[in-house]
mmCIF file of C-alpha atoms in Angstrom:
data_model
loop_
_atom_site.group_PDB
_atom_site.id
_atom_site.type_symbol
_atom_site.label_atom_id
_atom_site.label_comp_id
_atom_site.label_asym_id
_atom_site.label_seq_id
_atom_site.Cartn_x
_atom_site.Cartn_y
_atom_site.Cartn_z
ATOM 1 C CA MET A 161 74.920 73.001 61.027
ATOM 2 C CA SER A 162 75.317 75.185 63.491
ATOM 3 C CA ASN A 163 76.789 78.562 62.601
ATOM 4 C CA SER A 164 77.669 79.380 66.195
ATOM 5 C CA MET A 165 80.817 79.049 67.856
ATOM 6 C CA SER A 166 82.223 76.607 70.431
ATOM 7 C CA MET A 167 82.934 77.917 73.441
ATOM 8 C CA PRO A 168 87.004 76.809 74.416
ATOM 9 C CA PRO A 169 87.105 74.424 77.950
ATOM 10 C CA PRO A 170 87.795 76.657 80.902
ATOM 11 C CA LEU A 171 91.512 76.555 82.070
ATOM 12 C CA PRO A 172 92.237 74.081 84.964
ATOM 13 C CA THR A 173 93.564 75.397 88.119
ATOM 14 C CA ALA A 174 97.295 74.383 89.198
ATOM 15 C CA LEU A 175 97.747 73.871 92.785
ATOM 16 C CA SER A 176 101.059 73.728 94.659
ATOM 17 C CA VAL A 177 102.020 73.998 98.356
ATOM 18 C CA SER A 178 105.191 74.342 100.526
ATOM 19 C CA ARG A 179 106.704 71.653 101.318
ATOM 20 C CA GLY A 180 105.887 72.240 104.792
ATOM 21 C CA LEU A 181 102.430 73.064 104.684
ATOM 22 C CA ALA A 182 101.155 69.409 105.580
ATOM 23 C CA GLY A 183 103.354 69.966 108.717
ATOM 24 C CA TRP A 184 102.366 73.396 109.718
ATOM 25 C CA MET A 185 99.157 72.295 109.850
ATOM 26 C CA LEU A 186 99.192 69.454 111.851
ATOM 27 C CA GLN A 187 101.653 70.785 114.398
ATOM 28 C CA ASN A 188 99.140 73.812 114.758
ATOM 29 C CA ARG A 189 96.017 71.553 114.848
ATOM 30 C CA CYS A 190 94.316 73.489 112.483
ATOM 31 C CA SER A 191 92.923 73.844 108.901
ATOM 32 C CA LEU A 192 92.411 76.341 106.457
ATOM 33 C CA ALA A 193 88.879 77.737 104.433
ATOM 34 C CA PHE A 194 88.841 80.425 101.989
ATOM 35 C CA THR A 195 87.310 81.635 99.327
ATOM 36 C CA SER A 196 87.305 82.784 95.115
ATOM 37 C CA TYR A 197 84.479 85.109 94.442
ATOM 38 C CA GLN A 198 85.870 84.754 91.010
ATOM 39 C CA THR A 199 84.886 81.235 90.332
ATOM 40 C CA GLY A 200 82.120 81.386 92.973
ATOM 41 C CA GLN A 201 84.327 78.139 95.607
ATOM 42 C CA LEU A 202 84.761 77.376 99.080
ATOM 43 C CA PHE A 203 87.858 75.517 99.480
ATOM 44 C CA LEU A 204 88.444 73.691 102.838
ATOM 45 C CA VAL A 205 92.736 72.705 103.028
ATOM 46 C CA GLY A 206 93.423 69.768 105.728
ATOM 47 C CA THR A 207 95.822 66.889 106.440
ATOM 48 C CA THR A 208 94.758 63.359 105.582
ATOM 49 C CA PRO A 209 95.955 60.706 108.530
ATOM 50 C CA ALA A 210 98.506 60.346 106.062
ATOM 51 C CA GLY A 211 99.744 63.291 106.125
ATOM 52 C CA VAL A 212 99.242 64.216 102.973
ATOM 53 C CA VAL A 213 97.459 67.615 102.215
ATOM 54 C CA SER A 214 93.817 68.060 101.436
ATOM 55 C CA PHE A 215 91.581 69.979 99.293
ATOM 56 C CA HIS A 216 88.266 69.621 98.607
ATOM 57 C CA GLN A 217 86.355 72.762 96.836
ATOM 58 C CA GLN A 218 82.757 73.388 96.546
ATOM 59 C CA ASN A 219 80.743 75.736 94.365
ATOM 60 C CA PHE A 220 78.765 78.525 95.713
ATOM 61 C CA GLN A 221 77.872 81.700 93.932
ATOM 62 C CA ARG A 222 80.073 84.258 94.474
ATOM 63 C CA ALA A 223 81.777 83.144 98.016
ATOM 64 C CA MET A 224 82.999 85.889 99.225
ATOM 65 C CA GLY A 225 83.000 85.959 103.329
ATOM 66 C CA VAL A 226 83.989 82.906 105.272
ATOM 67 C CA HIS A 227 83.332 83.034 109.003
ATOM 68 C CA ALA A 228 84.206 80.157 111.488
ATOM 69 C CA ARG A 229 82.400 78.999 114.397
ATOM 70 C CA PRO A 230 82.777 75.656 116.032
ATOM 71 C CA GLY A 231 81.156 73.180 114.586
ATOM 72 C CA ARG A 232 79.763 75.878 111.737
ATOM 73 C CA LEU A 233 80.547 78.003 108.749
ATOM 74 C CA TYR A 234 79.011 81.457 107.758
ATOM 75 C CA LEU A 235 79.639 82.026 103.731
ATOM 76 C CA GLY A 236 78.550 85.122 102.140
ATOM 77 C CA ALA A 237 77.394 84.666 98.498
ATOM 78 C CA LEU A 238 75.734 86.685 95.812
ATOM 79 C CA HIS A 239 72.454 87.484 97.121
ATOM 80 C CA GLN A 240 72.521 84.678 100.267
ATOM 81 C CA ILE A 241 74.156 84.303 103.313
ATOM 82 C CA TRP A 242 74.936 80.340 103.885
ATOM 83 C CA ARG A 243 74.947 78.543 106.948
ATOM 84 C CA LEU A 244 76.704 75.359 106.593
ATOM 85 C CA GLU A 245 76.950 73.246 109.815
ATOM 86 C CA ASN A 246 79.325 70.013 110.472
ATOM 87 C CA VAL A 247 76.879 66.823 110.747
ATOM 88 C CA LEU A 248 80.386 64.469 111.663
ATOM 89 C CA GLY A 249 80.496 63.369 115.576
ATOM 90 C CA PRO A 250 83.436 63.196 117.593
ATOM 91 C CA ALA A 251 85.042 59.946 116.071
ATOM 92 C CA GLN A 252 82.872 59.818 112.876
ATOM 93 C CA LEU A 253 84.937 60.108 109.630
ATOM 94 C CA ALA A 254 83.614 60.720 106.388
ATOM 95 C CA ASN A 255 85.618 59.070 103.224
ATOM 96 C CA ASP A 256 87.841 57.619 105.475
ATOM 97 C CA HIS A 257 89.739 60.667 106.423
ATOM 98 C CA HIS A 258 87.555 63.644 106.992
ATOM 99 C CA ASP A 259 86.551 65.070 110.453
ATOM 100 C CA ARG A 260 84.668 67.462 109.419
ATOM 101 C CA LEU A 261 81.778 67.446 106.773
ATOM 102 C CA PHE A 262 80.110 71.020 106.521
ATOM 103 C CA VAL A 263 76.649 70.257 105.050
ATOM 104 C CA PRO A 264 74.974 73.721 104.243
ATOM 105 C CA ARG A 265 71.516 73.569 106.321
ATOM 106 C CA ASN A 266 70.356 77.792 106.141
ATOM 107 C CA ALA A 267 70.444 80.288 103.642
ATOM 108 C CA GLN A 268 69.195 83.779 104.515
ATOM 109 C CA THR A 269 68.342 85.624 101.105
ATOM 110 C CA VAL A 270 69.456 89.463 101.882
ATOM 111 C CA GLY A 271 69.629 90.259 97.584
ATOM 112 C CA ASP A 272 72.735 91.634 95.704
ATOM 113 C CA VAL A 273 74.007 93.799 97.920
ATOM 114 C CA ASP A 274 77.463 92.723 97.029
ATOM 115 C CA ILE A 275 77.924 91.074 100.743
ATOM 116 C CA HIS A 276 81.846 91.148 101.850
ATOM 117 C CA GLU A 277 82.677 90.222 105.317
ATOM 118 C CA VAL A 278 80.866 88.667 107.317
ATOM 119 C CA ALA A 279 81.022 87.901 111.467
ATOM 120 C CA VAL A 280 78.435 86.935 113.875
ATOM 121 C CA ASP A 281 78.308 88.312 117.564
ATOM 122 C CA ARG A 282 78.083 87.552 121.023
ATOM 123 C CA GLY A 283 73.992 87.195 120.791
ATOM 124 C CA GLY A 284 74.081 85.078 118.011
ATOM 125 C CA ARG A 285 73.202 87.639 115.056
ATOM 126 C CA LEU A 286 74.840 87.600 111.635
ATOM 127 C CA VAL A 287 76.568 90.836 111.177
ATOM 128 C CA PHE A 288 77.983 91.500 107.740
ATOM 129 C CA VAL A 289 79.676 94.559 105.440
ATOM 130 C CA ASN A 290 76.872 95.702 102.921
ATOM 131 C CA THR A 291 79.232 97.152 100.577
ATOM 132 C CA LYS A 292 76.344 98.169 97.847
ATOM 133 C CA TYR A 293 74.667 99.741 100.559
ATOM 134 C CA SER A 294 77.674 101.380 102.762
ATOM 135 C CA CYS A 295 76.863 99.724 105.940
ATOM 136 C CA LEU A 296 77.224 97.340 108.263
ATOM 137 C CA ALA A 297 73.838 94.977 108.683
ATOM 138 C CA THR A 298 72.067 91.893 109.843
ATOM 139 C CA VAL A 299 69.395 90.106 108.278
ATOM 140 C CA SER A 300 65.733 90.631 108.684
ATOM 141 C CA PRO A 301 62.852 88.015 108.874
ATOM 142 C CA VAL A 302 60.811 90.290 106.888
ATOM 143 C CA HIS A 303 63.091 92.238 104.287
ATOM 144 C CA GLY A 304 66.800 91.655 103.346
ATOM 145 C CA PHE A 305 68.535 93.389 105.676
ATOM 146 C CA GLN A 306 68.220 95.604 109.064
ATOM 147 C CA PRO A 307 71.467 98.474 109.017
ATOM 148 C CA LEU A 308 73.243 98.653 111.850
ATOM 149 C CA TRP A 309 75.630 101.033 111.088
ATOM 150 C CA LYS A 310 77.183 103.363 108.486
ATOM 151 C CA PRO A 311 80.073 105.880 108.559
ATOM 152 C CA SER A 312 79.392 109.158 109.451
ATOM 153 C CA PHE A 313 80.388 110.455 106.125
ATOM 154 C CA ILE A 314 78.156 108.184 104.122
ATOM 155 C CA SER A 315 74.844 111.062 104.027
ATOM 156 C CA ARG A 316 72.359 108.482 103.109
ATOM 157 C CA LEU A 317 72.201 104.820 102.325
ATOM 158 C CA ALA A 318 71.623 104.061 98.595
ATOM 159 C CA PRO A 319 72.767 101.201 96.584
ATOM 160 C CA GLU A 320 76.056 102.980 95.027
ATOM 161 C CA ASP A 321 78.752 101.511 96.716
ATOM 162 C CA ARG A 322 79.362 105.124 97.400
ATOM 163 C CA CYS A 323 83.092 104.097 99.904
ATOM 164 C CA HIS A 324 83.879 100.421 98.923
ATOM 165 C CA LEU A 325 83.188 100.103 102.502
ATOM 166 C CA ASN A 326 84.967 96.148 102.691
ATOM 167 C CA GLY A 327 86.373 94.860 106.243
ATOM 168 C CA LEU A 328 84.952 94.371 109.344
ATOM 169 C CA ALA A 329 87.106 93.400 112.946
ATOM 170 C CA MET A 330 85.359 92.021 115.589
ATOM 171 C CA GLU A 331 86.608 92.733 119.462
ATOM 172 C CA ASP A 332 84.596 91.459 122.608
ATOM 173 C CA GLU A 333 82.423 89.656 119.830
ATOM 174 C CA ALA A 334 81.030 92.867 118.900
ATOM 175 C CA PRO A 335 81.833 95.421 115.189
ATOM 176 C CA ALA A 336 85.209 97.069 116.213
ATOM 177 C CA TYR A 337 86.714 98.564 113.157
ATOM 178 C CA VAL A 338 85.711 98.267 109.237
ATOM 179 C CA SER A 339 87.703 99.109 106.191
ATOM 180 C CA ALA A 340 86.334 101.620 103.463
ATOM 181 C CA VAL A 341 88.501 102.460 100.262
ATOM 182 C CA SER A 342 87.881 106.177 100.421
ATOM 183 C CA ARG A 343 85.552 108.481 102.262
ATOM 184 C CA SER A 344 83.293 109.349 99.199
ATOM 185 C CA ASP A 345 79.395 109.693 99.444
ATOM 186 C CA VAL A 346 78.675 109.914 95.860
ATOM 187 C CA LEU A 347 78.285 106.732 93.203
ATOM 188 C CA THR A 348 81.061 104.558 93.175
ATOM 189 C CA GLY A 349 83.206 107.626 94.191
ATOM 190 C CA TRP A 350 86.134 105.370 95.844
ATOM 191 C CA ARG A 351 87.089 104.320 91.829
ATOM 192 C CA SER A 352 89.057 107.680 91.671
ATOM 193 C CA ARG A 353 90.233 107.492 95.552
ATOM 194 C CA ARG A 354 91.986 104.331 95.537
ATOM 195 C CA HIS A 355 95.774 104.852 95.491
ATOM 196 C CA GLU A 356 95.820 107.124 99.052
ATOM 197 C CA GLY A 357 92.943 107.892 101.685
ATOM 198 C CA GLY A 358 91.935 104.554 102.612
ATOM 199 C CA VAL A 359 90.380 104.329 106.042
ATOM 200 C CA VAL A 360 89.793 102.270 109.434
ATOM 201 C CA ILE A 361 87.531 103.456 111.065
ATOM 202 C CA ASP A 362 86.331 102.915 114.692
ATOM 203 C CA VAL A 363 82.231 101.949 114.613
ATOM 204 C CA ARG A 364 82.014 102.625 118.570
ATOM 205 C CA THR A 365 83.137 106.321 118.110
ATOM 206 C CA ASP A 366 83.001 106.981 114.353
ATOM 207 C CA ARG A 367 86.696 108.054 114.573
ATOM 208 C CA ILE A 368 89.055 107.309 111.805
ATOM 209 C CA VAL A 369 91.881 105.628 113.370
ATOM 210 C CA THR A 370 93.880 106.253 109.386
ATOM 211 C CA ASP A 371 93.507 107.610 106.360
ATOM 212 C CA GLN A 372 96.602 107.270 104.799
ATOM 213 C CA LEU A 373 96.215 103.665 103.181
ATOM 214 C CA SER A 374 95.682 102.526 99.643
ATOM 215 C CA MET A 375 92.663 100.414 98.842
ATOM 216 C CA PRO A 376 92.917 98.735 102.724
ATOM 217 C CA HIS A 377 91.129 95.862 103.655
ATOM 218 C CA SER A 378 90.581 92.760 106.141
ATOM 219 C CA PRO A 379 90.885 94.808 109.772
ATOM 220 C CA ARG A 380 91.505 92.300 112.114
ATOM 221 C CA ILE A 381 91.879 92.654 116.335
ATOM 222 C CA HIS A 382 94.735 89.826 117.122
ATOM 223 C CA ASP A 383 95.983 89.731 121.012
ATOM 224 C CA GLY A 384 94.836 93.287 121.290
ATOM 225 C CA GLN A 385 96.580 94.576 118.118
ATOM 226 C CA LEU A 386 94.690 96.126 115.333
ATOM 227 C CA TRP A 387 95.771 94.680 112.299
ATOM 228 C CA ALA A 388 95.078 95.345 108.412
ATOM 229 C CA LEU A 389 95.985 94.718 104.846
ATOM 230 C CA ASP A 390 97.200 97.922 102.492
ATOM 231 C CA SER A 391 96.092 96.030 99.637
ATOM 232 C CA GLY A 392 97.142 98.474 97.321
ATOM 233 C CA ARG A 393 100.472 98.775 98.460
ATOM 234 C CA GLY A 394 100.690 94.821 98.946
ATOM 235 C CA TYR A 395 102.108 95.046 103.463
ATOM 236 C CA LEU A 396 100.189 93.175 105.996
ATOM 237 C CA ILE A 397 100.333 96.088 108.510
ATOM 238 C CA ARG A 398 99.992 96.503 112.005
ATOM 239 C CA ILE A 399 98.027 99.734 113.421
ATOM 240 C CA ASP A 400 98.297 101.675 116.323
ATOM 241 C CA ARG A 401 94.606 102.272 117.437
ATOM 242 C CA GLN A 402 95.474 105.550 118.790
ATOM 243 C CA THR A 403 97.622 107.168 116.828
ATOM 244 C CA GLY A 404 96.763 105.789 113.454
ATOM 245 C CA ALA A 405 100.597 105.254 113.109
ATOM 246 C CA THR A 406 100.935 102.254 110.635
ATOM 247 C CA GLU A 407 103.699 99.748 110.424
ATOM 248 C CA ASN A 408 104.627 97.254 107.511
ATOM 249 C CA VAL A 409 105.048 93.689 108.765
ATOM 250 C CA ALA A 410 105.214 91.647 105.599
ATOM 251 C CA PHE A 411 104.717 92.288 101.927
ATOM 252 C CA CYS A 412 103.082 89.703 99.614
ATOM 253 C CA PRO A 413 103.248 89.803 96.089
ATOM 254 C CA GLY A 414 99.751 90.428 94.916
ATOM 255 C CA PHE A 415 96.789 92.086 95.859
ATOM 256 C CA LEU A 416 96.008 91.135 99.589
ATOM 257 C CA ARG A 417 91.796 90.276 100.339
ATOM 258 C CA GLY A 418 91.360 88.106 103.366
ATOM 259 C CA LEU A 419 93.069 87.709 106.561
ATOM 260 C CA ALA A 420 92.973 85.358 109.475
ATOM 261 C CA PHE A 421 94.894 84.311 112.741
ATOM 262 C CA HIS A 422 96.002 81.691 114.497
ATOM 263 C CA GLY A 423 98.267 81.777 117.044
ATOM 264 C CA PRO A 424 101.394 84.018 116.179
ATOM 265 C CA PHE A 425 100.630 83.216 112.203
ATOM 266 C CA ALA A 426 98.439 85.425 110.180
ATOM 267 C CA MET A 427 96.912 83.543 107.313
ATOM 268 C CA VAL A 428 96.453 86.035 103.906
ATOM 269 C CA THR A 429 94.730 85.255 100.596
ATOM 270 C CA VAL A 430 96.136 87.534 97.798
ATOM 271 C CA SER A 431 94.944 87.523 94.316
ATOM 272 C CA LEU A 432 96.720 88.536 90.472
ATOM 273 C CA PRO A 433 95.944 92.221 90.207
ATOM 274 C CA ARG A 434 93.751 93.299 86.941
ATOM 275 C CA HIS A 435 94.853 94.953 84.681
ATOM 276 C CA GLU A 436 91.983 97.708 84.328
ATOM 277 C CA GLY A 437 91.170 101.250 85.988
ATOM 278 C CA THR A 438 90.207 100.177 89.343
ATOM 279 C CA PHE A 439 93.864 98.399 89.797
ATOM 280 C CA THR A 440 96.191 100.366 87.838
ATOM 281 C CA GLY A 441 98.367 103.178 89.037
ATOM 282 C CA LEU A 442 98.901 100.974 92.567
ATOM 283 C CA ASP A 443 102.576 101.388 94.511
ATOM 284 C CA LEU A 444 101.854 97.443 94.395
ATOM 285 C CA ALA A 445 102.814 97.348 90.885
ATOM 286 C CA ASP A 446 106.576 99.718 91.573
ATOM 287 C CA THR A 447 106.704 97.323 94.656
ATOM 288 C CA LEU A 448 106.406 94.222 92.945
ATOM 289 C CA SER A 449 109.232 95.676 89.836
ATOM 290 C CA ALA A 450 111.329 96.905 92.335
ATOM 291 C CA LYS A 451 111.408 93.080 93.975
ATOM 292 C CA ASP A 452 111.186 91.576 90.506
ATOM 293 C CA SER A 453 108.383 90.018 91.373
ATOM 294 C CA ASP A 454 105.552 88.415 89.504
ATOM 295 C CA PRO A 455 102.207 88.222 91.846
ATOM 296 C CA TRP A 456 100.903 85.681 93.093
ATOM 297 C CA CYS A 457 97.384 83.830 93.181
ATOM 298 C CA GLY A 458 97.330 82.334 96.726
ATOM 299 C CA VAL A 459 97.681 82.239 100.664
ATOM 300 C CA PHE A 460 100.454 83.294 102.558
ATOM 301 C CA ILE A 461 101.277 82.274 105.948
ATOM 302 C CA ILE A 462 103.363 84.663 107.742
ATOM 303 C CA ASP A 463 105.100 84.539 111.022
ATOM 304 C CA THR A 464 104.213 87.712 112.540
ATOM 305 C CA ARG A 465 106.600 88.054 114.988
ATOM 306 C CA THR A 466 109.324 88.007 112.346
ATOM 307 C CA GLY A 467 107.459 89.217 108.978
ATOM 308 C CA ASP A 468 108.507 85.889 107.477
ATOM 309 C CA THR A 469 106.605 83.918 105.188
ATOM 310 C CA VAL A 470 106.669 80.217 106.211
ATOM 311 C CA GLU A 471 104.124 78.557 104.259
ATOM 312 C CA TRP A 472 102.252 78.864 100.932
ATOM 313 C CA ILE A 473 99.813 78.206 98.980
ATOM 314 C CA ARG A 474 99.595 78.958 95.049
ATOM 315 C CA LEU A 475 96.740 78.955 92.367
ATOM 316 C CA GLU A 476 97.396 79.069 88.682
ATOM 317 C CA GLY A 477 95.176 78.581 85.784
ATOM 318 C CA ALA A 478 91.699 79.802 86.116
ATOM 319 C CA ILE A 479 91.342 80.980 89.066
ATOM 320 C CA THR A 480 93.164 84.338 89.711
ATOM 321 C CA GLU A 481 91.316 86.068 92.543
ATOM 322 C CA LEU A 482 90.866 85.104 96.366
ATOM 323 C CA PHE A 483 88.621 86.603 98.748
ATOM 324 C CA ASP A 484 88.390 86.127 102.595
ATOM 325 C CA ILE A 485 90.021 83.010 104.658
ATOM 326 C CA ALA A 486 89.729 81.900 108.207
ATOM 327 C CA ALA A 487 91.416 79.494 110.447
ATOM 328 C CA LEU A 488 89.764 75.624 111.696
ATOM 329 C CA PRO A 489 91.208 75.418 115.005
ATOM 330 C CA GLY A 490 91.058 71.724 116.004
ATOM 331 C CA VAL A 491 90.162 70.558 112.673
ATOM 332 C CA ALA A 492 92.721 68.599 110.467
ATOM 333 C CA CYS A 493 90.801 67.684 107.435
ATOM 334 C CA PRO A 494 87.335 69.113 106.672
ATOM 335 C CA MET A 495 84.866 68.947 103.591
ATOM 336 C CA ALA A 496 81.375 69.802 102.498
ATOM 337 C CA VAL A 497 78.697 69.348 100.538
ATOM 338 C CA GLY A 498 78.005 71.690 97.608
ATOM 339 C CA ILE A 499 74.508 73.443 96.910
ATOM 340 C CA ASP A 500 74.332 71.982 93.505
ATOM 341 C CA SER A 501 76.290 68.744 94.231
ATOM 342 C CA PRO A 502 73.957 65.370 94.175
ATOM 343 C CA ASP A 503 74.501 64.753 97.906
ATOM 344 C CA MET A 504 72.527 67.777 98.735
ATOM 345 C CA GLN A 505 69.590 65.108 98.070
ATOM 346 C CA THR A 506 70.878 62.253 99.949
ATOM 347 C CA MET A 507 73.285 63.566 102.686
ATOM 348 C CA ILE A 508 70.253 62.747 105.345
ATOM 349 C CA THR A 509 70.907 62.884 109.126
ATOM 350 C CA PHE A 510 69.081 63.547 111.782
ATOM 351 C CA ASP A 511 68.800 64.215 115.646
ATOM 352 C CA PRO A 512 68.925 60.684 117.669
ATOM 353 C CA GLU A 513 67.029 62.229 120.498
ATOM 354 C CA PHE A 514 63.224 62.691 119.745
ATOM 355 C CA GLY A 515 62.076 66.755 120.636
ATOM 356 C CA PRO A 516 58.965 67.330 122.307
ATOM 357 C CA LEU A 517 56.015 66.701 120.984
ATOM 358 C CA ALA A 518 54.541 70.189 121.775
ATOM 359 C CA PRO A 519 56.469 73.184 122.796
ATOM 360 C CA ALA A 520 57.305 74.376 126.262
#
């Protein structure tokens, strides 16, 4: 008889959505992809031909930043960046209603550098936030990564997560702005600066646009304006690029980490705050109390013209933290193949055209 104690089974996750979510996705001709690094999952959300919300999820260890291109997804994970390709033609469906089937085709191994947000520049080059080394980086054919930029206050590259660089905004398909929790230049120094002093930096000039944020995340350029998440306070904000002045657009009841746009709508992922040192003492807790609200784990779709939440997704149970989100324009109902799925062995597709026998 074994003396070891059996572990209880993991809690299930209950998914609920607003009544109008399916209609919103159909009307706006888009679907969503979001990640949970806590449970290592990529979620794809769409609508079936019958108008029912579809959730499809696959395992990717420590799924973090997700970046969507037409017919392609990039996904940052524990020590690799994955490229997933849609293998369906324009008129093809998988399982009778999925119009996109994303299959992992390449994994670039960079090591456990705490990959956060990822993007692709105009030359097709991967750019990612290397949080452990406090820099922006790209992949290398030989090394784990090639650094591209570091904040001027970081004296040297070291695996010390000094300022908790975490978010990346692209403009004209090139890196434009980043977010960091502080200007610390010592090992995990940001942890004692989480209440204030969070920065958004213009990487093209090294200018700090604002240093008045609390644990900022996910800067984005949309319709020519600079947006970000003032996560320690719980707000989606707009930032004046010249003065650094901030405007609260919408409060979301949770810790904010991911931001995407589709037309006038912002999609924000929120998490339950952890009840430990890094997340205690934030203004977010006071605001939640003042609004008599419990924190959420889920997705909020916000009309940026009014600041109103128009649709939502809520997760309750095992999953309490999400990270990034991407909009998939023109996609009705996506699905993916996971790297540990049996489908990875049997999902074989090939190009119908023969290639040249010898290179040109």
